[in-house]
Short mmCIF file of C-alpha atoms in Angstrom, two decimals:
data_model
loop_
_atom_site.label_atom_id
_atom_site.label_comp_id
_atom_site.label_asym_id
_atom_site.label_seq_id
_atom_site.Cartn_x
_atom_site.Cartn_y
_atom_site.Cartn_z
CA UNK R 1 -22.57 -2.36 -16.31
CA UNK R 2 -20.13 -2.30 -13.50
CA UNK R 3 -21.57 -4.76 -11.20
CA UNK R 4 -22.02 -7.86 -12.90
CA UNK R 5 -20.83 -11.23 -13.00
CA UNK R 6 -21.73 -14.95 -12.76
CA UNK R 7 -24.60 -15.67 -11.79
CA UNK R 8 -24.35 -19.31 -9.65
CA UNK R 9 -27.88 -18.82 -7.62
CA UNK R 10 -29.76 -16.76 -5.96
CA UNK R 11 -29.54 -17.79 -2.64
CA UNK R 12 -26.56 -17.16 0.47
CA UNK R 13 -24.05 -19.92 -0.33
CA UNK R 14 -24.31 -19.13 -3.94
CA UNK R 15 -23.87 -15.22 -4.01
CA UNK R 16 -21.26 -12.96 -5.35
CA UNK R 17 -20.57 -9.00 -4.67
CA UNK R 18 -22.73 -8.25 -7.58
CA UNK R 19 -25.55 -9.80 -6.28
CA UNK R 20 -25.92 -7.88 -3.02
CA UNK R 21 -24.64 -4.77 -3.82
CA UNK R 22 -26.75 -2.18 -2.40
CA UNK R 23 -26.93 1.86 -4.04
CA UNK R 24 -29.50 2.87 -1.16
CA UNK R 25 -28.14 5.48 1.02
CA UNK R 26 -28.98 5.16 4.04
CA UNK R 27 -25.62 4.17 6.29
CA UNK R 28 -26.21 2.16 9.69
CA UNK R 29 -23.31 0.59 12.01
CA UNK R 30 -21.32 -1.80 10.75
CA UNK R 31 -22.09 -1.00 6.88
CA UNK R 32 -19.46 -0.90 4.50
CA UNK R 33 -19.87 2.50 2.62
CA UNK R 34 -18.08 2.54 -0.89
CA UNK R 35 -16.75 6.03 -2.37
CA UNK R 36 -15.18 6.45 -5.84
CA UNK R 37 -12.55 9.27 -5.61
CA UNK R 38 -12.78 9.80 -9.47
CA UNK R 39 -9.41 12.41 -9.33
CA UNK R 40 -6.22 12.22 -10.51
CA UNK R 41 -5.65 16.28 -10.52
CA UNK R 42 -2.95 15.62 -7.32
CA UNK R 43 -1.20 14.06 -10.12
CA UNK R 44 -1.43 16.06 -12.95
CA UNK R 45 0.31 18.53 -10.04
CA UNK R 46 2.28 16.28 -9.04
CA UNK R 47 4.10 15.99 -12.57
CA UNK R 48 3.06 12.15 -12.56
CA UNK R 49 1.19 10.24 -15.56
CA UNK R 50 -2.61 11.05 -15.20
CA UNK R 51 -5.32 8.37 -15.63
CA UNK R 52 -6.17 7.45 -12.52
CA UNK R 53 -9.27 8.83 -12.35
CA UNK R 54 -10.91 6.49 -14.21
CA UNK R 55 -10.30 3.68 -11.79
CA UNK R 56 -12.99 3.65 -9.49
CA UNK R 57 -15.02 1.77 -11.74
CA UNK R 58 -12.52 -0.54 -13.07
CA UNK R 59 -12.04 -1.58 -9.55
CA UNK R 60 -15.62 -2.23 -9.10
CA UNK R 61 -15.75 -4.73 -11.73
CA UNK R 62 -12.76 -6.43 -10.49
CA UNK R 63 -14.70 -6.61 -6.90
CA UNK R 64 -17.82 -7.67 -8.54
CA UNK R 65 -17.36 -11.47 -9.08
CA UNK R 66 -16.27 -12.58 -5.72
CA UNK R 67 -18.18 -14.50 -3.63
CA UNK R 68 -19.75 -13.34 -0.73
CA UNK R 69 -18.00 -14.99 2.54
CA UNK R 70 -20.43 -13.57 5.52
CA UNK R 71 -23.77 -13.34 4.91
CA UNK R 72 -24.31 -10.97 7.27
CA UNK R 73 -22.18 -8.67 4.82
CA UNK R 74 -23.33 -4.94 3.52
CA UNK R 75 -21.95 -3.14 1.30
CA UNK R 76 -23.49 0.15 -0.08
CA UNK R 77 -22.05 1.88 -3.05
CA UNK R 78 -22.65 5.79 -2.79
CA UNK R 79 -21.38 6.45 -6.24
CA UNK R 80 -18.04 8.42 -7.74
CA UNK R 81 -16.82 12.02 -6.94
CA UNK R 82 -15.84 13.91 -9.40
CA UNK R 83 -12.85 17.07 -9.74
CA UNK R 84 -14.41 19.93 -11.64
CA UNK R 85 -12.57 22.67 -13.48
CA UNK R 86 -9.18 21.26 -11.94
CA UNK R 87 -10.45 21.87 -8.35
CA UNK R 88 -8.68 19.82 -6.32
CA UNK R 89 -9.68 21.28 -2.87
CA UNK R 90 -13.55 21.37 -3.61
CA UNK R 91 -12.93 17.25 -4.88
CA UNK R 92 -10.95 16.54 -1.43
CA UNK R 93 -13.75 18.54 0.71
CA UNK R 94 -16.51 16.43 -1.09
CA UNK R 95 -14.47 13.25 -0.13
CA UNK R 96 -14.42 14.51 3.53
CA UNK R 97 -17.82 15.72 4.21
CA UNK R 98 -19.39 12.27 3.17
CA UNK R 99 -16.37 9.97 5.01
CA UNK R 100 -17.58 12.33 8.24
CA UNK R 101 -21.47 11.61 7.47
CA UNK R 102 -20.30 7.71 6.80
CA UNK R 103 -17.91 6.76 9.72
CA UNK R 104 -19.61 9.08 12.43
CA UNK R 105 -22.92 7.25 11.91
CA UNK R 106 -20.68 3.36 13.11
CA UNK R 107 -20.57 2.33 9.32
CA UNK R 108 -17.15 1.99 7.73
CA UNK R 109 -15.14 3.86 4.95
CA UNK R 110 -14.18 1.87 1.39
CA UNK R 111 -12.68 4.73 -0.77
CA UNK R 112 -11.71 3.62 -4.59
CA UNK R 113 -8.84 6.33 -5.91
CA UNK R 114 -7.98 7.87 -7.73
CA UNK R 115 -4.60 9.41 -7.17
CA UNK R 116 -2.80 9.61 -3.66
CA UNK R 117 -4.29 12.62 -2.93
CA UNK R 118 -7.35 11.01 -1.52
CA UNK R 119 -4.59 10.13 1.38
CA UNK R 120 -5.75 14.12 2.71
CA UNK R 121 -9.25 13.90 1.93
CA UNK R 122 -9.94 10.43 3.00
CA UNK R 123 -8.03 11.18 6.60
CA UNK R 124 -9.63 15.12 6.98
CA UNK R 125 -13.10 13.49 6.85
CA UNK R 126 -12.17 11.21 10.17
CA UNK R 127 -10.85 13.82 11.51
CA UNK R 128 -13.85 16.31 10.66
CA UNK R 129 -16.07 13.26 12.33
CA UNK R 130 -13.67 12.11 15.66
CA UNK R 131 -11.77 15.89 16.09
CA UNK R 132 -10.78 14.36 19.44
CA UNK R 133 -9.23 10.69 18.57
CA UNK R 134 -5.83 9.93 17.68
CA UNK R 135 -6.19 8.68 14.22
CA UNK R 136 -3.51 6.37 13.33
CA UNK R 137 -2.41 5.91 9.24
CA UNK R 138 -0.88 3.08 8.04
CA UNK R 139 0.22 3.81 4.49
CA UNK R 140 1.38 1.08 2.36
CA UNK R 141 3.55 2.68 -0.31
CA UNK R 142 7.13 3.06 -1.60
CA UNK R 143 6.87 7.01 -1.23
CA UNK R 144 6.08 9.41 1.57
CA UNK R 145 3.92 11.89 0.07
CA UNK R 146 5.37 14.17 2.71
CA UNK R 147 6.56 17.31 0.26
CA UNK R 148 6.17 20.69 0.79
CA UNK R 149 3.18 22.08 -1.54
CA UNK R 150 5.18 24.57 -4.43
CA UNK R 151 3.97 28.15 -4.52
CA UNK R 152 1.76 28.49 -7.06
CA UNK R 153 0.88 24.93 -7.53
CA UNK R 154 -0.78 23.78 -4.25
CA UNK R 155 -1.62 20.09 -2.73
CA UNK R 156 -0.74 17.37 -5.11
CA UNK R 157 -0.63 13.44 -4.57
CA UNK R 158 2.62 14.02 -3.10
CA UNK R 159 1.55 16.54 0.15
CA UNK R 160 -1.03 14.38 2.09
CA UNK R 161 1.17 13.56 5.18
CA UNK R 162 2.93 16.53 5.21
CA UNK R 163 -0.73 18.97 5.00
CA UNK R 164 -1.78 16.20 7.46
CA UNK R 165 1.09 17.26 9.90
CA UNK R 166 0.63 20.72 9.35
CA UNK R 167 -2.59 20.57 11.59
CA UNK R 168 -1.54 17.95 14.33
CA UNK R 169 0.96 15.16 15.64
CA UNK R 170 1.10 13.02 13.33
CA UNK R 171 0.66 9.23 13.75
CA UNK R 172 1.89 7.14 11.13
CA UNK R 173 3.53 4.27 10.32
CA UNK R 174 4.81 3.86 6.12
CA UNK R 175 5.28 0.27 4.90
CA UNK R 176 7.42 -0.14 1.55
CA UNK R 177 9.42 2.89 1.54
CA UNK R 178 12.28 3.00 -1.09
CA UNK R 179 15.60 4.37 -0.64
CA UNK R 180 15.58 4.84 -4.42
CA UNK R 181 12.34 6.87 -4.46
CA UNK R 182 12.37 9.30 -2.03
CA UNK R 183 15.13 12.26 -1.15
CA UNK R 184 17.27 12.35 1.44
CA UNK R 185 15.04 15.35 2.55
CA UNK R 186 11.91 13.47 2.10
CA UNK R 187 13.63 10.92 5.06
CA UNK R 188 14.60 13.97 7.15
CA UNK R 189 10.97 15.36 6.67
CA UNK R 190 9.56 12.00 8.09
CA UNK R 191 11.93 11.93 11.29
CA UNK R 192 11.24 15.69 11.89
CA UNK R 193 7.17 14.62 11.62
CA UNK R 194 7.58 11.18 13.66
CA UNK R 195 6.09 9.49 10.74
CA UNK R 196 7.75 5.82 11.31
CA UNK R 197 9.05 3.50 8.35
CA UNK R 198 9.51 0.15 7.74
CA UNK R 199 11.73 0.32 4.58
CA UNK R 200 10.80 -2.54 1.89
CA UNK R 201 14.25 -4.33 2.11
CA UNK R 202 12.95 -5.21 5.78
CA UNK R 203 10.00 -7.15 4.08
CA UNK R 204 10.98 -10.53 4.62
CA UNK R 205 10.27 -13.90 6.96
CA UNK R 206 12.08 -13.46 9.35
CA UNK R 207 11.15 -10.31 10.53
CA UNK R 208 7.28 -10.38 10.48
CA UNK R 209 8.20 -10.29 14.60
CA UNK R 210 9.51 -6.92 14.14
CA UNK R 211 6.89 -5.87 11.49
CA UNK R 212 3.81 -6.99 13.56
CA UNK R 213 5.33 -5.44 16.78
CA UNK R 214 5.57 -2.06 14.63
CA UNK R 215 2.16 -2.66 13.46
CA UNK R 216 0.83 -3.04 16.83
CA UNK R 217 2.12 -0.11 18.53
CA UNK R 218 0.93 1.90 16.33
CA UNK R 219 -2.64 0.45 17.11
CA UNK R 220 -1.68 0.76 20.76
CA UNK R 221 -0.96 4.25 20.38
CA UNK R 222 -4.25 5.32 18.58
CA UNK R 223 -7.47 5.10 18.78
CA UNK R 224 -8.74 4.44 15.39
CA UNK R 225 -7.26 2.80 12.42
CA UNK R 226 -7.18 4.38 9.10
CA UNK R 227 -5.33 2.20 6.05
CA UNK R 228 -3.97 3.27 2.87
CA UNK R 229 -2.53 1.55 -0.32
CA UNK R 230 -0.80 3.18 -3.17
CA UNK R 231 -0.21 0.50 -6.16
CA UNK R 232 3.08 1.92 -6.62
CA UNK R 233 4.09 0.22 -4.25
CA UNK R 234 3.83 -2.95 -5.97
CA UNK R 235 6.21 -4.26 -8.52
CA UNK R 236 5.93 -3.64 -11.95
CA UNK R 237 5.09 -7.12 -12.49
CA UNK R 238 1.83 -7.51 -10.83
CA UNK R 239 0.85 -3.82 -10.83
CA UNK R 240 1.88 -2.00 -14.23
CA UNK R 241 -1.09 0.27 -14.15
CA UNK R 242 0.46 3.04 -12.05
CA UNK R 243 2.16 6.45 -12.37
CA UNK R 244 5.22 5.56 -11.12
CA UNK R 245 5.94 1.95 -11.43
CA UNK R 246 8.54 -0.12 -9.21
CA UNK R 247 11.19 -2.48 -10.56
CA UNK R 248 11.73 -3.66 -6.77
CA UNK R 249 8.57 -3.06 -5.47
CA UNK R 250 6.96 -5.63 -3.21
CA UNK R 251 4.70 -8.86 -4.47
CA UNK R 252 1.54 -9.73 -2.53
CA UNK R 253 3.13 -12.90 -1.43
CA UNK R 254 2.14 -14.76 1.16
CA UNK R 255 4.41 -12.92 3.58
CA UNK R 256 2.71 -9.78 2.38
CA UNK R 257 -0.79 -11.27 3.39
CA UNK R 258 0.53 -12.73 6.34
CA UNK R 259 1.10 -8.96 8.18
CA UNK R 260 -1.83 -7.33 5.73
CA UNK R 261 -4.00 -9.23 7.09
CA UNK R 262 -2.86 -8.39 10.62
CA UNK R 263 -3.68 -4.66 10.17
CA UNK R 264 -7.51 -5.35 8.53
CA UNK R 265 -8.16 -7.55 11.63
CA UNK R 266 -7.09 -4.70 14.01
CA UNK R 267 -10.85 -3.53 15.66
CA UNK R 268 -10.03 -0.06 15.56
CA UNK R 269 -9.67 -0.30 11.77
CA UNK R 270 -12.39 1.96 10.32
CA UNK R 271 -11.55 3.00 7.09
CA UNK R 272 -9.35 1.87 3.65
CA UNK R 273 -8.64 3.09 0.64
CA UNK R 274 -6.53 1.85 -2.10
CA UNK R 275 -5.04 4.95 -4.50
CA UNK R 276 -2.87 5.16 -8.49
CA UNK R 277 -4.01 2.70 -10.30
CA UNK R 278 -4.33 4.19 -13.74
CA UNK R 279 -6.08 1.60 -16.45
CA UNK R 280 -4.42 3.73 -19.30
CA UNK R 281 -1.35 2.08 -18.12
CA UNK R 282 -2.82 -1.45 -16.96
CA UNK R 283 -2.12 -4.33 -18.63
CA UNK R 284 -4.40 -7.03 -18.43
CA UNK R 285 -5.77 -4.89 -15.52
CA UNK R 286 -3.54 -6.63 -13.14
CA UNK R 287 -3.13 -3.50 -10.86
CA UNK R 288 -6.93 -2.73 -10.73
CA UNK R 289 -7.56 -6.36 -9.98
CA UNK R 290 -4.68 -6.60 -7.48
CA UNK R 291 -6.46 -3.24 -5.59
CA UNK R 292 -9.93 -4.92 -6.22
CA UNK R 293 -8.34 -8.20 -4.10
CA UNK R 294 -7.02 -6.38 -1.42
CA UNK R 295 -10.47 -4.55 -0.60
CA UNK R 296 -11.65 -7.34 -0.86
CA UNK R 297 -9.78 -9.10 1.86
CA UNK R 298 -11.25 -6.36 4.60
CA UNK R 299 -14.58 -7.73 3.41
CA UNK R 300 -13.76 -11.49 3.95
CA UNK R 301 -12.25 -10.34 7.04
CA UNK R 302 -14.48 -8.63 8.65
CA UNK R 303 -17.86 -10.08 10.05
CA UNK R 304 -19.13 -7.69 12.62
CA UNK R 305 -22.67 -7.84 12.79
#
Protein backbone atom coordinates (compact mmCIF):
# COMPACT_ATOMS: atom_id res chain seq x y z
CA UNK A 1 0.00 0.00 0.00
CA UNK A 2 1.01 3.55 -0.45
CA UNK A 3 -0.91 5.21 2.19
CA UNK A 4 -0.19 3.70 5.33
CA UNK A 5 1.38 4.32 8.48
CA UNK A 6 0.98 4.43 12.30
CA UNK A 7 -1.92 4.17 13.44
CA UNK A 8 -2.09 6.47 16.99
CA UNK A 9 -6.17 6.82 17.03
CA UNK A 10 -8.83 7.42 15.26
CA UNK A 11 -9.89 10.60 16.23
CA UNK A 12 -8.59 14.61 15.14
CA UNK A 13 -5.63 15.10 17.49
CA UNK A 14 -4.47 11.66 16.78
CA UNK A 15 -4.57 11.51 12.84
CA UNK A 16 -1.96 11.22 10.22
CA UNK A 17 -2.16 11.85 6.20
CA UNK A 18 -2.99 8.26 5.80
CA UNK A 19 -5.86 8.39 7.74
CA UNK A 20 -7.81 11.07 5.89
CA UNK A 21 -6.75 10.66 2.63
CA UNK A 22 -9.59 10.90 0.38
CA UNK A 23 -9.61 9.06 -3.58
CA UNK A 24 -13.26 10.56 -4.20
CA UNK A 25 -13.30 12.92 -7.00
CA UNK A 26 -15.27 15.34 -6.58
CA UNK A 27 -13.06 18.84 -6.12
CA UNK A 28 -14.74 21.82 -4.06
CA UNK A 29 -12.89 25.23 -2.96
CA UNK A 30 -10.25 25.07 -0.89
CA UNK A 31 -9.44 21.18 -1.54
CA UNK A 32 -6.09 20.09 -2.02
CA UNK A 33 -6.13 17.98 -5.31
CA UNK A 34 -3.06 15.53 -5.61
CA UNK A 35 -1.73 14.49 -9.25
CA UNK A 36 1.08 11.96 -9.88
CA UNK A 37 2.97 13.06 -13.07
CA UNK A 38 4.30 9.43 -13.54
CA UNK A 39 6.92 10.76 -16.63
CA UNK A 40 10.30 11.02 -16.92
CA UNK A 41 10.27 10.96 -21.02
CA UNK A 42 11.45 15.03 -20.79
CA UNK A 43 14.40 13.32 -19.49
CA UNK A 44 15.11 10.51 -21.42
CA UNK A 45 15.12 13.71 -24.14
CA UNK A 46 16.78 15.58 -22.22
CA UNK A 47 19.93 13.14 -22.19
CA UNK A 48 19.51 12.98 -18.23
CA UNK A 49 19.33 9.62 -16.05
CA UNK A 50 15.66 8.33 -16.28
CA UNK A 51 13.76 7.00 -13.22
CA UNK A 52 11.83 9.53 -12.20
CA UNK A 53 8.78 8.32 -13.09
CA UNK A 54 8.40 6.11 -10.53
CA UNK A 55 8.33 8.75 -7.85
CA UNK A 56 4.95 9.74 -7.43
CA UNK A 57 4.32 6.98 -5.25
CA UNK A 58 7.44 6.96 -3.34
CA UNK A 59 6.54 10.42 -2.40
CA UNK A 60 3.22 9.40 -1.22
CA UNK A 61 4.53 7.13 1.28
CA UNK A 62 6.94 9.60 2.51
CA UNK A 63 3.72 12.08 2.96
CA UNK A 64 1.75 9.37 4.49
CA UNK A 65 2.90 9.33 8.18
CA UNK A 66 2.62 12.91 9.10
CA UNK A 67 0.29 14.15 11.27
CA UNK A 68 -2.48 16.06 10.35
CA UNK A 69 -2.05 19.87 11.69
CA UNK A 70 -5.67 21.48 10.64
CA UNK A 71 -8.45 19.53 10.92
CA UNK A 72 -10.24 21.29 8.65
CA UNK A 73 -7.62 19.78 6.07
CA UNK A 74 -8.61 17.88 2.56
CA UNK A 75 -6.69 16.31 0.58
CA UNK A 76 -7.94 14.19 -2.43
CA UNK A 77 -5.64 11.97 -4.34
CA UNK A 78 -6.81 11.70 -8.12
CA UNK A 79 -4.32 9.04 -8.95
CA UNK A 80 -0.96 8.93 -11.39
CA UNK A 81 -0.69 9.91 -15.14
CA UNK A 82 0.97 7.94 -17.14
CA UNK A 83 3.37 8.66 -20.72
CA UNK A 84 2.37 6.09 -23.29
CA UNK A 85 4.43 5.00 -26.27
CA UNK A 86 7.02 7.88 -25.40
CA UNK A 87 4.29 10.58 -25.83
CA UNK A 88 5.31 13.30 -24.08
CA UNK A 89 2.78 15.92 -25.39
CA UNK A 90 -0.41 13.65 -24.89
CA UNK A 91 1.25 13.03 -20.91
CA UNK A 92 1.68 17.02 -20.52
CA UNK A 93 -2.00 17.68 -22.08
CA UNK A 94 -3.44 15.05 -19.57
CA UNK A 95 -1.58 16.98 -16.75
CA UNK A 96 -3.24 20.25 -18.02
CA UNK A 97 -6.74 19.38 -18.70
CA UNK A 98 -7.25 18.02 -15.05
CA UNK A 99 -4.99 21.09 -13.24
CA UNK A 100 -7.75 23.37 -15.41
CA UNK A 101 -10.83 21.12 -14.10
CA UNK A 102 -8.97 21.25 -10.42
CA UNK A 103 -7.91 24.95 -9.86
CA UNK A 104 -10.89 26.56 -11.91
CA UNK A 105 -13.39 24.84 -9.59
CA UNK A 106 -11.35 27.13 -6.10
CA UNK A 107 -9.53 23.80 -5.07
CA UNK A 108 -5.75 23.78 -5.25
CA UNK A 109 -3.04 21.95 -7.39
CA UNK A 110 -0.42 19.25 -5.54
CA UNK A 111 1.44 17.71 -8.59
CA UNK A 112 4.06 14.72 -7.62
CA UNK A 113 6.82 14.51 -10.73
CA UNK A 114 8.15 13.12 -12.36
CA UNK A 115 10.75 14.91 -14.40
CA UNK A 116 10.87 18.83 -14.89
CA UNK A 117 8.81 18.67 -17.64
CA UNK A 118 5.70 18.80 -15.59
CA UNK A 119 7.09 22.64 -15.15
CA UNK A 120 4.95 23.10 -18.93
CA UNK A 121 2.16 20.96 -18.19
CA UNK A 122 1.56 21.88 -14.65
CA UNK A 123 1.68 25.89 -15.71
CA UNK A 124 -0.45 25.31 -19.36
CA UNK A 125 -3.30 23.87 -17.22
CA UNK A 126 -3.54 27.43 -15.13
CA UNK A 127 -3.27 29.01 -17.92
CA UNK A 128 -5.95 26.83 -19.92
CA UNK A 129 -8.22 27.65 -16.57
CA UNK A 130 -7.30 31.74 -15.82
CA UNK A 131 -6.29 32.66 -19.85
CA UNK A 132 -6.59 36.20 -18.50
CA UNK A 133 -4.33 36.30 -15.10
CA UNK A 134 -0.80 36.95 -14.86
CA UNK A 135 0.48 33.74 -13.56
CA UNK A 136 3.58 34.19 -11.67
CA UNK A 137 6.33 30.96 -11.36
CA UNK A 138 8.59 30.70 -8.79
CA UNK A 139 10.96 27.87 -9.65
CA UNK A 140 13.26 26.60 -7.11
CA UNK A 141 16.11 24.96 -9.02
CA UNK A 142 19.81 25.23 -9.92
CA UNK A 143 18.89 25.20 -13.79
CA UNK A 144 16.70 27.25 -16.06
CA UNK A 145 15.04 24.83 -18.18
CA UNK A 146 14.93 27.68 -20.66
CA UNK A 147 16.61 25.72 -23.94
CA UNK A 148 15.58 25.82 -27.22
CA UNK A 149 13.68 22.37 -28.13
CA UNK A 150 16.34 20.41 -30.88
CA UNK A 151 14.80 19.58 -34.23
CA UNK A 152 13.83 16.33 -34.23
CA UNK A 153 13.72 15.79 -30.57
CA UNK A 154 11.01 18.17 -29.20
CA UNK A 155 10.13 19.45 -25.43
CA UNK A 156 12.28 17.83 -22.86
CA UNK A 157 12.68 18.63 -19.00
CA UNK A 158 14.91 21.27 -20.07
CA UNK A 159 12.25 23.61 -22.41
CA UNK A 160 9.41 24.46 -19.91
CA UNK A 161 10.21 28.23 -19.44
CA UNK A 162 11.38 28.78 -22.64
CA UNK A 163 7.85 26.91 -24.50
CA UNK A 164 6.25 28.91 -21.61
CA UNK A 165 7.67 32.23 -23.11
CA UNK A 166 7.02 31.31 -26.46
CA UNK A 167 3.21 32.03 -25.83
CA UNK A 168 3.36 35.13 -23.42
CA UNK A 169 5.44 37.54 -21.04
CA UNK A 170 6.82 35.64 -18.94
CA UNK A 171 6.76 36.10 -15.12
CA UNK A 172 9.24 34.36 -13.23
CA UNK A 173 11.44 34.50 -10.64
CA UNK A 174 14.40 31.24 -10.41
CA UNK A 175 15.82 30.56 -6.92
CA UNK A 176 19.19 28.43 -6.82
CA UNK A 177 20.59 29.04 -10.12
CA UNK A 178 24.24 27.82 -10.65
CA UNK A 179 26.85 29.50 -12.50
CA UNK A 180 28.35 26.03 -12.94
CA UNK A 181 25.18 24.52 -14.46
CA UNK A 182 23.86 26.58 -16.88
CA UNK A 183 25.57 28.31 -20.23
CA UNK A 184 26.40 31.55 -20.66
CA UNK A 185 23.53 31.43 -23.29
CA UNK A 186 21.16 29.86 -20.96
CA UNK A 187 21.81 33.43 -18.71
CA UNK A 188 21.40 35.52 -21.89
CA UNK A 189 18.15 33.49 -22.70
CA UNK A 190 16.75 34.43 -19.17
CA UNK A 191 17.56 38.32 -19.49
CA UNK A 192 16.17 38.33 -23.10
CA UNK A 193 12.77 36.48 -21.42
CA UNK A 194 12.75 38.73 -18.10
CA UNK A 195 12.86 35.58 -16.19
CA UNK A 196 14.61 37.03 -12.81
CA UNK A 197 17.33 35.04 -10.70
CA UNK A 198 18.45 34.89 -7.46
CA UNK A 199 21.74 32.93 -7.94
CA UNK A 200 22.42 30.29 -4.96
CA UNK A 201 25.66 32.04 -3.71
CA UNK A 202 23.08 34.90 -2.67
CA UNK A 203 21.40 32.27 -0.29
CA UNK A 204 22.51 33.39 2.89
CA UNK A 205 21.36 35.46 6.32
CA UNK A 206 21.92 38.34 5.60
CA UNK A 207 20.17 38.81 2.62
CA UNK A 208 16.73 37.18 3.28
CA UNK A 209 15.82 41.30 3.03
CA UNK A 210 16.73 41.20 -0.50
CA UNK A 211 15.35 37.63 -1.13
CA UNK A 212 11.86 38.33 0.43
CA UNK A 213 11.67 41.77 -1.34
CA UNK A 214 12.33 39.69 -4.71
CA UNK A 215 9.84 37.26 -3.60
CA UNK A 216 7.29 39.79 -3.04
CA UNK A 217 7.34 41.68 -6.14
CA UNK A 218 6.92 39.05 -7.93
CA UNK A 219 3.58 38.38 -5.97
CA UNK A 220 2.88 42.08 -6.43
CA UNK A 221 3.21 41.79 -9.99
CA UNK A 222 0.86 38.73 -10.55
CA UNK A 223 -2.09 37.60 -9.84
CA UNK A 224 -1.73 34.04 -8.97
CA UNK A 225 1.07 32.06 -7.57
CA UNK A 226 2.32 28.97 -9.13
CA UNK A 227 5.54 27.11 -7.23
CA UNK A 228 7.95 24.71 -8.48
CA UNK A 229 10.81 22.52 -6.98
CA UNK A 230 13.33 20.53 -8.84
CA UNK A 231 15.47 18.24 -6.26
CA UNK A 232 18.43 19.08 -8.16
CA UNK A 233 18.57 21.76 -6.64
CA UNK A 234 19.49 20.31 -3.46
CA UNK A 235 22.86 19.06 -2.51
CA UNK A 236 23.96 15.78 -3.07
CA UNK A 237 23.90 15.19 0.50
CA UNK A 238 20.34 15.38 1.37
CA UNK A 239 18.95 14.73 -2.12
CA UNK A 240 21.05 11.94 -4.06
CA UNK A 241 18.04 10.64 -5.86
CA UNK A 242 18.18 12.99 -8.84
CA UNK A 243 19.38 13.17 -12.47
CA UNK A 244 21.73 15.62 -12.06
CA UNK A 245 23.00 15.89 -8.60
CA UNK A 246 24.69 19.11 -6.96
CA UNK A 247 27.95 19.14 -5.01
CA UNK A 248 27.02 22.88 -3.95
CA UNK A 249 23.55 22.73 -4.07
CA UNK A 250 21.51 24.29 -1.30
CA UNK A 251 20.44 22.43 2.24
CA UNK A 252 16.91 22.95 3.57
CA UNK A 253 18.30 24.82 6.45
CA UNK A 254 16.58 26.90 8.43
CA UNK A 255 17.37 29.91 6.25
CA UNK A 256 15.92 27.90 3.41
CA UNK A 257 12.55 27.48 5.41
CA UNK A 258 12.70 30.80 6.64
CA UNK A 259 11.94 32.45 2.82
CA UNK A 260 10.11 28.91 1.66
CA UNK A 261 7.85 29.38 3.86
CA UNK A 262 7.28 32.99 2.84
CA UNK A 263 6.23 32.00 -0.72
CA UNK A 264 3.56 28.97 0.54
CA UNK A 265 1.99 31.68 2.81
CA UNK A 266 1.57 34.09 -0.18
CA UNK A 267 -2.65 33.96 -0.79
CA UNK A 268 -2.34 33.97 -4.34
CA UNK A 269 -0.40 30.69 -4.13
CA UNK A 270 -2.55 28.10 -5.95
CA UNK A 271 -0.58 25.44 -7.09
CA UNK A 272 2.98 23.30 -6.29
CA UNK A 273 4.70 20.77 -7.58
CA UNK A 274 7.91 19.23 -6.66
CA UNK A 275 9.84 17.46 -9.94
CA UNK A 276 13.42 14.71 -10.45
CA UNK A 277 13.48 12.76 -7.84
CA UNK A 278 14.43 9.41 -9.25
CA UNK A 279 14.34 6.40 -6.41
CA UNK A 280 16.73 4.35 -8.75
CA UNK A 281 19.23 6.80 -7.59
CA UNK A 282 17.90 7.49 -3.88
CA UNK A 283 19.61 6.45 -1.13
CA UNK A 284 17.85 5.88 1.88
CA UNK A 285 15.11 7.81 -0.05
CA UNK A 286 16.35 11.00 1.33
CA UNK A 287 15.35 13.04 -1.84
CA UNK A 288 11.78 11.53 -2.03
CA UNK A 289 11.38 12.20 1.65
CA UNK A 290 12.96 15.68 1.44
CA UNK A 291 10.12 16.44 -1.63
CA UNK A 292 7.49 14.55 0.57
CA UNK A 293 8.48 17.36 3.55
CA UNK A 294 8.31 20.21 1.54
CA UNK A 295 4.61 19.41 0.25
CA UNK A 296 4.04 18.88 3.19
CA UNK A 297 4.82 22.23 4.63
CA UNK A 298 1.98 23.94 2.13
CA UNK A 299 -0.33 21.57 4.00
CA UNK A 300 0.69 22.66 7.58
CA UNK A 301 0.61 26.01 6.20
CA UNK A 302 -2.30 26.44 4.84
CA UNK A 303 -5.73 26.42 6.78
CA UNK A 304 -8.27 28.06 4.60
CA UNK A 305 -11.50 26.77 5.27
Amino acid sequence: MVWTGRKDGDDALHQRLFQMISFEKEISPNDFILHGFAVDEGVRRNKGRTGAKDAPDNIRRNMANFPVVHSNLILKDFGNILCENQDLETAQQKLADAVAEVVVKGARSLVLGGGHEVTFAHYSGLKKAFPEKRIGIINIDAHFDNRMPEEGVGATSGTGFWQIAQEEKIHSLHIGIQKNSNTLKLFDTAHQFGMKYILADELFYENLPFIYEQIDRLCEETDLLYLTVCMDVFNAAVAPGVSATAYNGIFADPVFMLWYRHILRNEKLIALDVAEVNPSLDSGEKTARLAASLVNEWLMYSDKN
